[in-house]
XYZ file of C-alpha atoms in Angstrom:
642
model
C 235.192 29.907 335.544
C 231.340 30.348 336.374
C 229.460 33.224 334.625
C 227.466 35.289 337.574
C 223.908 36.001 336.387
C 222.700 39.760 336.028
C 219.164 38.889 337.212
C 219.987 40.789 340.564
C 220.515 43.910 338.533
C 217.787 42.789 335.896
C 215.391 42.516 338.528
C 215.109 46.204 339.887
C 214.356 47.218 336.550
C 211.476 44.689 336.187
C 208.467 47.042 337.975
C 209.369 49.316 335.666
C 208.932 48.023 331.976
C 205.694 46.208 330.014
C 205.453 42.548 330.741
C 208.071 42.010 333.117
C 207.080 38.565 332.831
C 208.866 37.882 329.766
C 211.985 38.124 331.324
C 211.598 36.365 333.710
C 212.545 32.858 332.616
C 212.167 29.211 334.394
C 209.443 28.314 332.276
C 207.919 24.580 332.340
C 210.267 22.236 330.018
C 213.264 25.132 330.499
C 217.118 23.935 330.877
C 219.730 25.216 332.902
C 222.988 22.998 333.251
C 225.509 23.685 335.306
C 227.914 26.288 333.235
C 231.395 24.602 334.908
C 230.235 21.101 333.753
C 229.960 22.378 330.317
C 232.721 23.193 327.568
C 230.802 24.278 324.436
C 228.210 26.437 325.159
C 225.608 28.000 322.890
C 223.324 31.561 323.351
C 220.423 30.867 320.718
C 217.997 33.586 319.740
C 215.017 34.091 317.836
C 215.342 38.189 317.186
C 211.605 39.494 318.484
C 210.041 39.664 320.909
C 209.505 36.377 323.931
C 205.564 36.233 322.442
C 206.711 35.441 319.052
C 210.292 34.007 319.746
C 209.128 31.462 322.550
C 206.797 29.153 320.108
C 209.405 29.057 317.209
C 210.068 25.575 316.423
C 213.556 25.832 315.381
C 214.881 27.980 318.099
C 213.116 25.162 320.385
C 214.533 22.072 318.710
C 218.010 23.521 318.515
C 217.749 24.182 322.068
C 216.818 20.606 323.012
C 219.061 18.831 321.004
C 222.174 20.968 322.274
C 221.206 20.378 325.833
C 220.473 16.790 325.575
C 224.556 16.490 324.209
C 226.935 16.206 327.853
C 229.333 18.883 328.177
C 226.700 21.560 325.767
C 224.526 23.432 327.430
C 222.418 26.155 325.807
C 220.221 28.836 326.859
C 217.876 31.193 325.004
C 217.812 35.001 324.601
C 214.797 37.270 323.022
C 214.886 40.852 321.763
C 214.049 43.620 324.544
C 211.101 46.120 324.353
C 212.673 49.489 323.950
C 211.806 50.679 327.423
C 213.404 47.927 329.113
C 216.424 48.409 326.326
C 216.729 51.817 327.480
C 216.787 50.675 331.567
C 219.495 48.170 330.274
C 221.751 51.130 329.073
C 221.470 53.380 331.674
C 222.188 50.284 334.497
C 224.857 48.489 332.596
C 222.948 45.783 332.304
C 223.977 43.469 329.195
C 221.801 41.585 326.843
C 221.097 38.514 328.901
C 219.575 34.318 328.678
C 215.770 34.259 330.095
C 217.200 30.223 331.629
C 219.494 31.706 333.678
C 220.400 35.194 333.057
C 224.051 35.032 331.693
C 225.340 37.597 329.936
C 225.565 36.569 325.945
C 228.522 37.736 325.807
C 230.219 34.927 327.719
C 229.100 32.122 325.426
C 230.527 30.385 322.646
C 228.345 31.317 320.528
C 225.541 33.179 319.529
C 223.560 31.748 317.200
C 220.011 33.808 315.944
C 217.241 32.505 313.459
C 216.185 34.695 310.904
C 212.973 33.731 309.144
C 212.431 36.849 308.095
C 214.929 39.854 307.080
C 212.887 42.449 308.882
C 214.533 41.134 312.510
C 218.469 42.459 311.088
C 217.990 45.810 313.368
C 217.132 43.650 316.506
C 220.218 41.202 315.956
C 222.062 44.716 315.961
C 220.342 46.010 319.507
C 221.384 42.390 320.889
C 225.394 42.675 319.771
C 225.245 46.541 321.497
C 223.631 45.614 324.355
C 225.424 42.032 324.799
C 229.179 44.101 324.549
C 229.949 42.582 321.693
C 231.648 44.631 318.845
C 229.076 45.016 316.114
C 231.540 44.208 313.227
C 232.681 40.729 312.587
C 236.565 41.991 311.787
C 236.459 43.751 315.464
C 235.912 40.800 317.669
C 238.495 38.965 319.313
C 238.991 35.989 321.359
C 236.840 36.668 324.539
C 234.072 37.178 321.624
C 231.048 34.546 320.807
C 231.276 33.531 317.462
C 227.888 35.054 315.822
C 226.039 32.940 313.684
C 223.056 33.198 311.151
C 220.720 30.540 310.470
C 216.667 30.109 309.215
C 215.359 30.990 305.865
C 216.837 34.239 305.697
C 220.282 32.823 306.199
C 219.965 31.793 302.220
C 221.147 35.015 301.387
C 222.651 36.406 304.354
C 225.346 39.009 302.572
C 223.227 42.134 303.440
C 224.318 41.025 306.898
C 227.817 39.390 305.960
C 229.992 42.282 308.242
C 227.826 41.724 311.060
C 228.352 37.825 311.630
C 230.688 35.632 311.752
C 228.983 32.619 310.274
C 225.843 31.143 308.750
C 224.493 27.708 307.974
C 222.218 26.739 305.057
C 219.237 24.192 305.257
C 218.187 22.179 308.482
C 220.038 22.572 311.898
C 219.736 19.789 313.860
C 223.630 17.829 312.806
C 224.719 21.243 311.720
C 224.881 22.560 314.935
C 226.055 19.087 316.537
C 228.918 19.255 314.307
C 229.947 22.951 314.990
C 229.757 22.171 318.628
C 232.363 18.980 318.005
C 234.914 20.967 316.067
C 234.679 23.977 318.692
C 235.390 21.706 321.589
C 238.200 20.582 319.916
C 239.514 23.294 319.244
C 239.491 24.740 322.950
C 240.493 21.543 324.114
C 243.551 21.972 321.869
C 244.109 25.736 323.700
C 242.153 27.826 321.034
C 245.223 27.459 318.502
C 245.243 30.196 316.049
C 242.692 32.204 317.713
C 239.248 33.117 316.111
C 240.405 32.923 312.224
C 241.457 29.116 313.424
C 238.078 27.880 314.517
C 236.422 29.778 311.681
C 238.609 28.295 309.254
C 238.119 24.823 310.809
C 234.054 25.442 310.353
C 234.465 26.257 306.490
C 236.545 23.342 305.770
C 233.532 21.197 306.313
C 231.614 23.053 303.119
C 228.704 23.306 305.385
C 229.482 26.680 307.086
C 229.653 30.095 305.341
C 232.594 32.073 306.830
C 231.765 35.826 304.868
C 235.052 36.818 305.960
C 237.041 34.049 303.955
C 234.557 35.474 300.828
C 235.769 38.854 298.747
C 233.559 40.614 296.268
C 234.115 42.433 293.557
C 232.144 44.795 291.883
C 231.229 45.436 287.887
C 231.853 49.364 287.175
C 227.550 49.390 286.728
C 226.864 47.983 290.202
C 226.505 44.304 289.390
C 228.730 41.754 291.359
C 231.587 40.264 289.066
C 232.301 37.327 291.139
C 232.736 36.135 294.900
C 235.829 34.511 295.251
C 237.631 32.449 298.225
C 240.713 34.872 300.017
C 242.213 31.339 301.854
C 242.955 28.031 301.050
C 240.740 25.074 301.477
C 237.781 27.068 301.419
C 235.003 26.161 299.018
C 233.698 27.505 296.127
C 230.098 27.206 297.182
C 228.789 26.418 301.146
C 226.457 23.501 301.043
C 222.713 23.332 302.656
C 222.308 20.741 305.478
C 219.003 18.091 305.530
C 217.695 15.731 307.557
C 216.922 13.092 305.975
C 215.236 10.602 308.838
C 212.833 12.820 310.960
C 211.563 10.073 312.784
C 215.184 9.901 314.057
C 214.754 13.854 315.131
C 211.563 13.574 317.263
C 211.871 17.266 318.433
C 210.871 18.784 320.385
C 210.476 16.152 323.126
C 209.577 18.316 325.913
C 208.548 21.690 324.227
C 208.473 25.038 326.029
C 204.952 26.259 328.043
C 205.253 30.098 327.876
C 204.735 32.108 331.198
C 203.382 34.739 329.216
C 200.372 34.604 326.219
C 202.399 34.173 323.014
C 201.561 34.172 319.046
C 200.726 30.361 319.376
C 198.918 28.625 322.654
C 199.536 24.810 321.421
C 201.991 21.776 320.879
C 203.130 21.569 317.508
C 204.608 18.612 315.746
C 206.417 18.991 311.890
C 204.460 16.405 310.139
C 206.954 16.439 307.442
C 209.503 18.576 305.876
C 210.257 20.622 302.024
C 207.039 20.829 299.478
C 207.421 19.742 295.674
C 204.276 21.772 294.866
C 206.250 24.108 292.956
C 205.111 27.627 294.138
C 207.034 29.777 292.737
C 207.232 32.835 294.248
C 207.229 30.235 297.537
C 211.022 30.475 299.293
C 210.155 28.072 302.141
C 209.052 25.266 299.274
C 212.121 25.864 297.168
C 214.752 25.381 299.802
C 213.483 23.077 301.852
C 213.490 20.259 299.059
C 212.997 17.338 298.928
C 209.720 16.173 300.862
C 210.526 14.177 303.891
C 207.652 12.874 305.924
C 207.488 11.574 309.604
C 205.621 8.996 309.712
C 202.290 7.856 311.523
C 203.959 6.603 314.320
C 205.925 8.774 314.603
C 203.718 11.571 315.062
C 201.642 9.618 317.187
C 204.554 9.762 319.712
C 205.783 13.119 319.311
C 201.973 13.764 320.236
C 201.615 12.049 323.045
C 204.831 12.771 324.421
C 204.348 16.652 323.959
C 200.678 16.516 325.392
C 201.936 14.969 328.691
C 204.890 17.213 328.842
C 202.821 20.249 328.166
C 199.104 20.103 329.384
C 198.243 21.582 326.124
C 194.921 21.474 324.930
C 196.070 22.194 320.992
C 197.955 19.985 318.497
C 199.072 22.037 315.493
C 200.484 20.111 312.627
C 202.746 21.973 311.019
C 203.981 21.777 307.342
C 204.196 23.661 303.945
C 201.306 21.981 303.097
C 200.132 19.490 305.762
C 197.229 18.354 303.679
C 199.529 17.156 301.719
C 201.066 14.403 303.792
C 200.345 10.895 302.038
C 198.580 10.019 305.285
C 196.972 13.070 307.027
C 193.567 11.416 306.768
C 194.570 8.480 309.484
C 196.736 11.058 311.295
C 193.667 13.467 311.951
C 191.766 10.513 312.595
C 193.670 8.589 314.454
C 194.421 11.711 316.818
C 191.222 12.672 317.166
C 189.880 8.975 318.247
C 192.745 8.888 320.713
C 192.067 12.158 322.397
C 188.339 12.214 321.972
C 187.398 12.042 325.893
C 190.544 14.429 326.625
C 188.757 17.395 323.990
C 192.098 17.936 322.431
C 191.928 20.041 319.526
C 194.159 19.580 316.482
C 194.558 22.352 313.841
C 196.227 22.812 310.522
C 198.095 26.272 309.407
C 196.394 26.522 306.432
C 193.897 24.098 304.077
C 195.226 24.028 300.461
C 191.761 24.041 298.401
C 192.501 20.653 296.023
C 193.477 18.884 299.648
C 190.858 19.311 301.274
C 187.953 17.206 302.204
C 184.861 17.222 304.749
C 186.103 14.103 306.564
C 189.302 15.291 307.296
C 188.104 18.854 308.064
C 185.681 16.765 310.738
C 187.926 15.034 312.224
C 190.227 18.407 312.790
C 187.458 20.280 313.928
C 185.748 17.071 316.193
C 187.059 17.445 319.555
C 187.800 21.056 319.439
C 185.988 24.742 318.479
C 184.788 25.126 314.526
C 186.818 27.592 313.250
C 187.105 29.453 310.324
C 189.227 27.716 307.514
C 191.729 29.476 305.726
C 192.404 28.733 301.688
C 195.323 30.409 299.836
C 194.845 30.733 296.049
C 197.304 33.123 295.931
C 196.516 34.540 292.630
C 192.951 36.417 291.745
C 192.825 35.454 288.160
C 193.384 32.437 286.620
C 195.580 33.290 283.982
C 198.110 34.698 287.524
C 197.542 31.264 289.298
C 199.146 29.846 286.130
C 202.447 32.284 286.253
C 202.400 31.345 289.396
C 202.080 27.766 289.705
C 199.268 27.701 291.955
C 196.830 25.056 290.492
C 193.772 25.636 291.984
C 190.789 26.975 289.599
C 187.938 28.825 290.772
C 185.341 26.130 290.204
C 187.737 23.941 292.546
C 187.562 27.027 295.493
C 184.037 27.560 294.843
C 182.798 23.245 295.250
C 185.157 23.631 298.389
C 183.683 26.065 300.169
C 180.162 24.992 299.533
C 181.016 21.885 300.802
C 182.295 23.602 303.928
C 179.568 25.838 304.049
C 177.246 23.089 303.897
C 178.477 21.508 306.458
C 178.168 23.758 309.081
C 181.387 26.415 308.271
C 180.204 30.365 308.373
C 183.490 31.713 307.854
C 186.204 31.065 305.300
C 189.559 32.912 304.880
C 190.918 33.401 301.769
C 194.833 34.458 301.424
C 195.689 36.813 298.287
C 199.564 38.250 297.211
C 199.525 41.609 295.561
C 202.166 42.740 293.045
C 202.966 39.083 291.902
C 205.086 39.032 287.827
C 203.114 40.295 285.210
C 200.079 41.205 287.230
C 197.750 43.792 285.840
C 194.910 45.592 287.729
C 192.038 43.245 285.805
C 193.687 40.283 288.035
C 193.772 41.958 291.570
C 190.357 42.667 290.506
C 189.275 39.569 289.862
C 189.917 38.452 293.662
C 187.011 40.622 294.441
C 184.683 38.694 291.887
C 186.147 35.324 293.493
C 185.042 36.790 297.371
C 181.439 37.571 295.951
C 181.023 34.500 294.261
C 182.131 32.412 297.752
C 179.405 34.525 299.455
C 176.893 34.175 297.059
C 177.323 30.065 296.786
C 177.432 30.251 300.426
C 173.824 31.678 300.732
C 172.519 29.237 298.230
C 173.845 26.072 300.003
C 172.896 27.186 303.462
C 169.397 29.293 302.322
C 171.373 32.260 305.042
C 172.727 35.076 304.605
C 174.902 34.467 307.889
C 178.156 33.877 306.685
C 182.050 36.042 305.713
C 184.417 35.465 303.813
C 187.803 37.996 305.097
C 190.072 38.523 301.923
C 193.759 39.265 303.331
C 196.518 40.295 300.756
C 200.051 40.573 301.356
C 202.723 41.979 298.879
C 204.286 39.945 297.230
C 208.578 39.855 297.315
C 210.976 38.144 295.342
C 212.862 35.728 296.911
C 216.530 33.794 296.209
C 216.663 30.608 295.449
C 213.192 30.837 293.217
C 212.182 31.336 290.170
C 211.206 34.631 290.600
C 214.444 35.616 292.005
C 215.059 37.586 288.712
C 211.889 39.351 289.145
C 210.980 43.067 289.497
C 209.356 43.761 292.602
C 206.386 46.389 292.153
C 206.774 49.962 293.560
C 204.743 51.178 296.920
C 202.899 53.525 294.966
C 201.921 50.953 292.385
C 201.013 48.240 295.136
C 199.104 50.498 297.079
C 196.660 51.896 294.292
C 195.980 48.221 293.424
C 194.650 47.356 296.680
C 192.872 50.792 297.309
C 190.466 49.866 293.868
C 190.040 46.523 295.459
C 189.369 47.569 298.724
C 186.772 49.710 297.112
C 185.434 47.569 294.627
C 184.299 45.590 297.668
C 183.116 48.113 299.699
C 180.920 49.310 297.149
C 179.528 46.555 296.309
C 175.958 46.635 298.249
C 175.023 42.764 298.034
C 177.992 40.878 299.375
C 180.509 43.950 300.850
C 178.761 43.735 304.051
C 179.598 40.111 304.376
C 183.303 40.411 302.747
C 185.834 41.314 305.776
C 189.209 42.699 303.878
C 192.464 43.102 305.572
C 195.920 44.331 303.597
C 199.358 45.373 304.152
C 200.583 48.752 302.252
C 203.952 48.207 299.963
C 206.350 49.793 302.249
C 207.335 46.988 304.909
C 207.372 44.814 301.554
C 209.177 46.958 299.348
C 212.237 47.151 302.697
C 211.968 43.305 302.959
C 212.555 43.174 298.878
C 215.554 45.045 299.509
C 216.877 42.972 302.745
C 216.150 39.527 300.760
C 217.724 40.063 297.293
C 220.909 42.582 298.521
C 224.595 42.242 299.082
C 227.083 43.136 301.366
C 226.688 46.924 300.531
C 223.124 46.650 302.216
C 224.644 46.603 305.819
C 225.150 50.306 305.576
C 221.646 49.985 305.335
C 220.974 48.311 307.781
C 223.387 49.587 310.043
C 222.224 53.363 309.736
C 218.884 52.060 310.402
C 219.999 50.766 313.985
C 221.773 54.358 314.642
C 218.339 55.951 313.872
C 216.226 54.181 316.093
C 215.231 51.104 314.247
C 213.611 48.420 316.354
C 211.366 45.329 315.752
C 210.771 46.459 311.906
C 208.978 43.594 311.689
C 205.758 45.193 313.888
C 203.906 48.101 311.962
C 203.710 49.989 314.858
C 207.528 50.443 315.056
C 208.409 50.284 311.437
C 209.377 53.494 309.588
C 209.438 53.510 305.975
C 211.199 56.794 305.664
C 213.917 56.312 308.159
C 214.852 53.056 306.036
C 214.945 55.225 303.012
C 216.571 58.193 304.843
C 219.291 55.518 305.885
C 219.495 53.824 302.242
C 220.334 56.965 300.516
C 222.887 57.885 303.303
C 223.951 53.892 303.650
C 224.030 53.377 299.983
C 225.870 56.972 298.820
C 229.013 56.755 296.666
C 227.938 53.050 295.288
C 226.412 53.962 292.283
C 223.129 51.950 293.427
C 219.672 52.501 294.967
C 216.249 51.031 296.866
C 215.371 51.037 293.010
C 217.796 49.232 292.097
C 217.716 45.902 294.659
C 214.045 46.305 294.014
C 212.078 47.387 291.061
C 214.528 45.908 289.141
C 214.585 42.855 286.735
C 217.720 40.725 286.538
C 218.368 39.017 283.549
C 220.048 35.215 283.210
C 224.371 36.199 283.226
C 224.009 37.915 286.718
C 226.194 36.802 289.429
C 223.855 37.128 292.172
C 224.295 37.965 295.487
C 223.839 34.258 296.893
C 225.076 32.250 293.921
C 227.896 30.687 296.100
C 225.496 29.348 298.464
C 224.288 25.890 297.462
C 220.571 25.164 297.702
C 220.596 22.375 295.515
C 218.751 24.011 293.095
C 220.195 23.964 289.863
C 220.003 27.706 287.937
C 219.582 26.926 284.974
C 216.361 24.963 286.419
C 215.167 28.216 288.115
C 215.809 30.078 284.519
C 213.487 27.730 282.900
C 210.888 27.824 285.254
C 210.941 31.836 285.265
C 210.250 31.240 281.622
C 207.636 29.028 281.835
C 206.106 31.297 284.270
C 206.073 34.114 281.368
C 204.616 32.015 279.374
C 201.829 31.041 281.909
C 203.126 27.004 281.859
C 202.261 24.880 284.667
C 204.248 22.587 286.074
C 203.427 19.409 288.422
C 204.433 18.212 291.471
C 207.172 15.706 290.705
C 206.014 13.846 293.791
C 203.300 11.957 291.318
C 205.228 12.437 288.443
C 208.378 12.421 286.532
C 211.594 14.162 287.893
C 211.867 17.638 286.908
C 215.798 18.090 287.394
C 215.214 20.511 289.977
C 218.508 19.237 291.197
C 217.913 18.926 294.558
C 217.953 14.931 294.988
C 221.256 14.457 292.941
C 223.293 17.216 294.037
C 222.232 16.748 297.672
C 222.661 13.387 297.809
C 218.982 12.993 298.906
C 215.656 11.449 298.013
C 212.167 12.517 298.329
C 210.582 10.001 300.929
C 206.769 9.656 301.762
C 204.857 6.743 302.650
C 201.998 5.303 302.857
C 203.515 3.268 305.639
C 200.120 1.223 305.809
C 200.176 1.551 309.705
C 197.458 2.769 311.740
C 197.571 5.266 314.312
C 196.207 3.119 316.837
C 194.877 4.059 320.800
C 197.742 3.694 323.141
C 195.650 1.916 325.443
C 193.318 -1.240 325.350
C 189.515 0.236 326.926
C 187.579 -2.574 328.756
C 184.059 -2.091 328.110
């Protein structure tokens, strides 16, 4: 039976809210299948706003790779500004697809990617406004199944009542695979109703059913195990990988935005995971092991995404894209190929022992010079050690004279506050490091012309890392650090002027501490958030620190724990914690060493060049890190007569 769209309704209500735009849909690259041709059919969301949500990669990739399968079809859906949310309530109008304005409700299911915890409140406006009961044990048949997937969806208990599902790892086959034992199952007339299905997607150990999962509780707080409540349900839910991504070239045919957005360029994953052992780093933990695309491969995805798009921007994205064996011929090669076209390429972020003057040239040659951005993470070196951050000051200082030298005036450098074992003498420090970049700056280019912005972010403790047994530091603690910093710089009347400083306070972080290590009795949490108003935490101009602790002390009452408690915190070895029945491939015991050697300030390399480490990942995954060279050269596409 066809599904009518609401954009009749939606579109009286347009002339009336910010960026009506954004709702608007039928962008360039955009799919909309016919919904009576189709039997499985998917509602994915990125939980922000279109600006943000649009350029996601994995959103976008999902999206294509659904669509390309006959009989799938899938549409996208973005979180509402509150003034169109409150148009939506008072006209019936349900949370709705920008392709072609069908109600979320009526799909199969609703999938949302959480990269960071700070988007839970928005998933919750999207269930209200979509119809769909908020708790997972509510729903019924004529309900989407709701599932959880991205980097938050490693631990995604604090959100367990709220969906029905969430898968580990990479999404591509994961969601390939749901679709194939869904269609089945409604081919079969949807035997055993919704607990069927769901059982059915557990089986395979690669889907997390919370439902099928009980907890129990020590009488101090602590969890005492999570144990199956059905048969044939594992012990532990498996992470998925691709392992071939030159067999994933996605996105083919990526999305132009109508409206401006976070990111105005085509973006191709160079390569996937990051062995540099970071270890506060989540996204370099769970994304093991290294997998590169190769030359060619890029080269295509390139080309094929320039002609689909009319960009004028190629970002390559990694962890570490410096890092790929053979980003020197890539940037080349690229930049030869597009040279009379002026298409820019651009790299997230420089790591300071990658980089190099040729292949900052060659990024930089047929587009603007802008700043670079370095990340040492740490301000001392005795912190870059607990942290695993090899990079020494005399390395950052010979890098950005050679950048300075060579025509660079402004160099970003990327900070975290509040990392294990930190002292005030090592925030400090940081502001030492930004006067000594200025002051070799003015001696290699005899002007005084030239900034260096320090940014700091808090730092949180994340699952499936080392530091996952970490206590997180308080706001007031966090925010005293940074206020002598920011002064020590200020004050400082030879370099201040030319030392640009931007930081976040500890609140959003210390919330985000509390999303990313809790359990299941966090979706009180997050729940009375919701009730109170709580919308797009994520932005500083809507987030409320006190209503999130207003809501914890009401959510959390009668449990016998606190903010404190998820938080400030240090766990020691014998806790069960919260995600332990989630497989990342990374061993514990593995993670417990390597939060010892970070107490003891020992580094460890990056097993890429080296040795295994018994991180686990390869073994228990069944997988292998893979990077070339491949020897090949990206080549012009075309022979020029001259």
């Amino acid at each position: 039976m066809s599904v009518e769209s609401v954009f009749p309704r939606l579109e009286a209500l347009l002339p009336h809210v910010q960026k009506p735009i954004q709702y608007v849909g039928g962008e360039l690259n955009s799919t909309v299948k016919d919904w009576d041709a189709c039997d499985v059919r998917w509602a994915l969301m990125y939980p922000d706003a279109y600006e943000v949500g649009l350029p996601n990669q994995g959103v976008m990739i999902l999206y294509e790779v659904l669509n390309e399968r006959e009989g799938v079809l899938a549409e996208r859906t973005y979180s509402v500004w509150p003034d169109l949310e409150a148009l939506m309530r008072e006209h019936s109008v349900p949370q709705f697809t920008v392709d072609a304005h069908r109600p979320v409700k009526a799909f199969d299911v609703f999938g949302l990617s959480f990269s960071t915890e700070l988007g839970y409140t928005n998933m919750l406006t999207a269930l209200d406004l979509a119809g769909i009961p908020m708790l997972a044990a509510d729903r019924t048949l004529e309900d989407p199944i709701v599932l959880a997937g991205g980097h938050a969806a490693f631990n995604p208990e604090p959100i367990a009542d709220f969906m029905d599902a969430a898968v580990v790892g990479d999404g591509e086959q994961a969601v390939l695979d749901m679709t194939e034992i869904i269609r089945a199952w409604k081919a079969e007339g949807r035997p055993g109703g919704r607990d069927e299905v769901l059982l059915r997607l557990a089986r395979t150990g690669g889907v997390y059913i919370p439902r099928f999962y009980d907890v129990e509780y020590l009488p101090d707080g602590r969890i005492a195990r999570v144990v199956p409540n059905r048969p044939g349900v594992p012990w532990r839910v498996s992470k998925h990988t691709v392992m071939d991504l030159d067999e994933w070239p996605y996105p083919k045919q990526p999305l132009v935005p109508l409206a401006e957005t976070v990111h105005e360029r085509m973006s191709v994953e160079i390569f996937r995971g990051c062995t540099r052992g970071c270890r506060f780093c989540q996204a370099g933990m769970i994304t093991r092991p290294v997998r590169e695309r190769s030359i060619t491969g890029i080269g295509e995805m390139v080309e094929a995404g320039l002609k689909a798009t009319g960009f004028e921007e190629v970002g390559l994205l990694s962890l570490s894209s410096a890092d790929h064996t053979e980003i020197g011929d890539i940037a080349k090669g690229l930049a030869d190929r597009y040279e009379d076209d002026k298409v820019g390429l651009s790299l997230p972020s420089t790591r300071v022992d990658a980089f190099n003057i040729d292949l900052a040239n060659e990024l930089s040659r047929n587009g603007r010079r802008s700043g670079l951005t370095f990340a040492p993470e740490g301000g001392s070196e005795r912190l870059r050690k607990v942290i695993n951050k090899m990079v020494s000051e005399e390395d950052l200082i010979r890098t950005v004279a050679t950048a300075y030298g060579n025509g660079w005036r402004q160099v970003k450098l990327y900070f975290m506050a509040g990392l294990p074992t930190e002292t005030d003498e090592d925030v400090m420090q940081i502001a030492e490091m930004a006067k000594n970049v200025i002051a070799k700056g003015r001696e290699v280019t005899g002007t005084n012309d030239i900034r260096c912005t320090v940014s700091i972010g808090g730092f949180v403790p994340k699952p499936h890392t080392p530091f996952q047994w970490a206590p997180q530091l308080g706001v007031e603690e966090t925010d005293a650090r940074l206020i002598k910093l920011r002064d020590a710089i200020r004050g400082d009347r030879k370099y201040g002027r030319n030392i640009g400083y931007r930081y976040h306070d500890g609140k959003p972080g210390l919330i985000e501490g509390l999303l990313s290590r809790g359990d299941r009795r966090v979706g009180a949490v997050i729940r009375a958030v919701y009730e109170d108003g709580g919308r797009f935490d994520g932005w500083r101009e809507h987030f409320s620190y006190d209503r999130w602790i207003r809501s914890a002390e009401k959510g959390l009452a009668g449990t016998g724990v606190d903010v404190a408690w998820y938080t400030t915190r240090e766990r020691q070895y014998e806790e069960v914690l919260p995600w332990d029945h989630l497989d990342s491939g990374l061993d514990k015991d593995w993670l417990w060493e390597d939060w010892q050697d970070a107490l003891e300030e020992v580094e460890v390399d990056d097993c890429r060049w080296t040795p295994c480490f018994d991180c686990g990942v390869c073994p228990q995954m069944d997988t292998q890190i893979q990077v070339g060279p491949t020897g090949k050269k990206l080549l012009p596409l075309t022979v020029v007569n001259q």
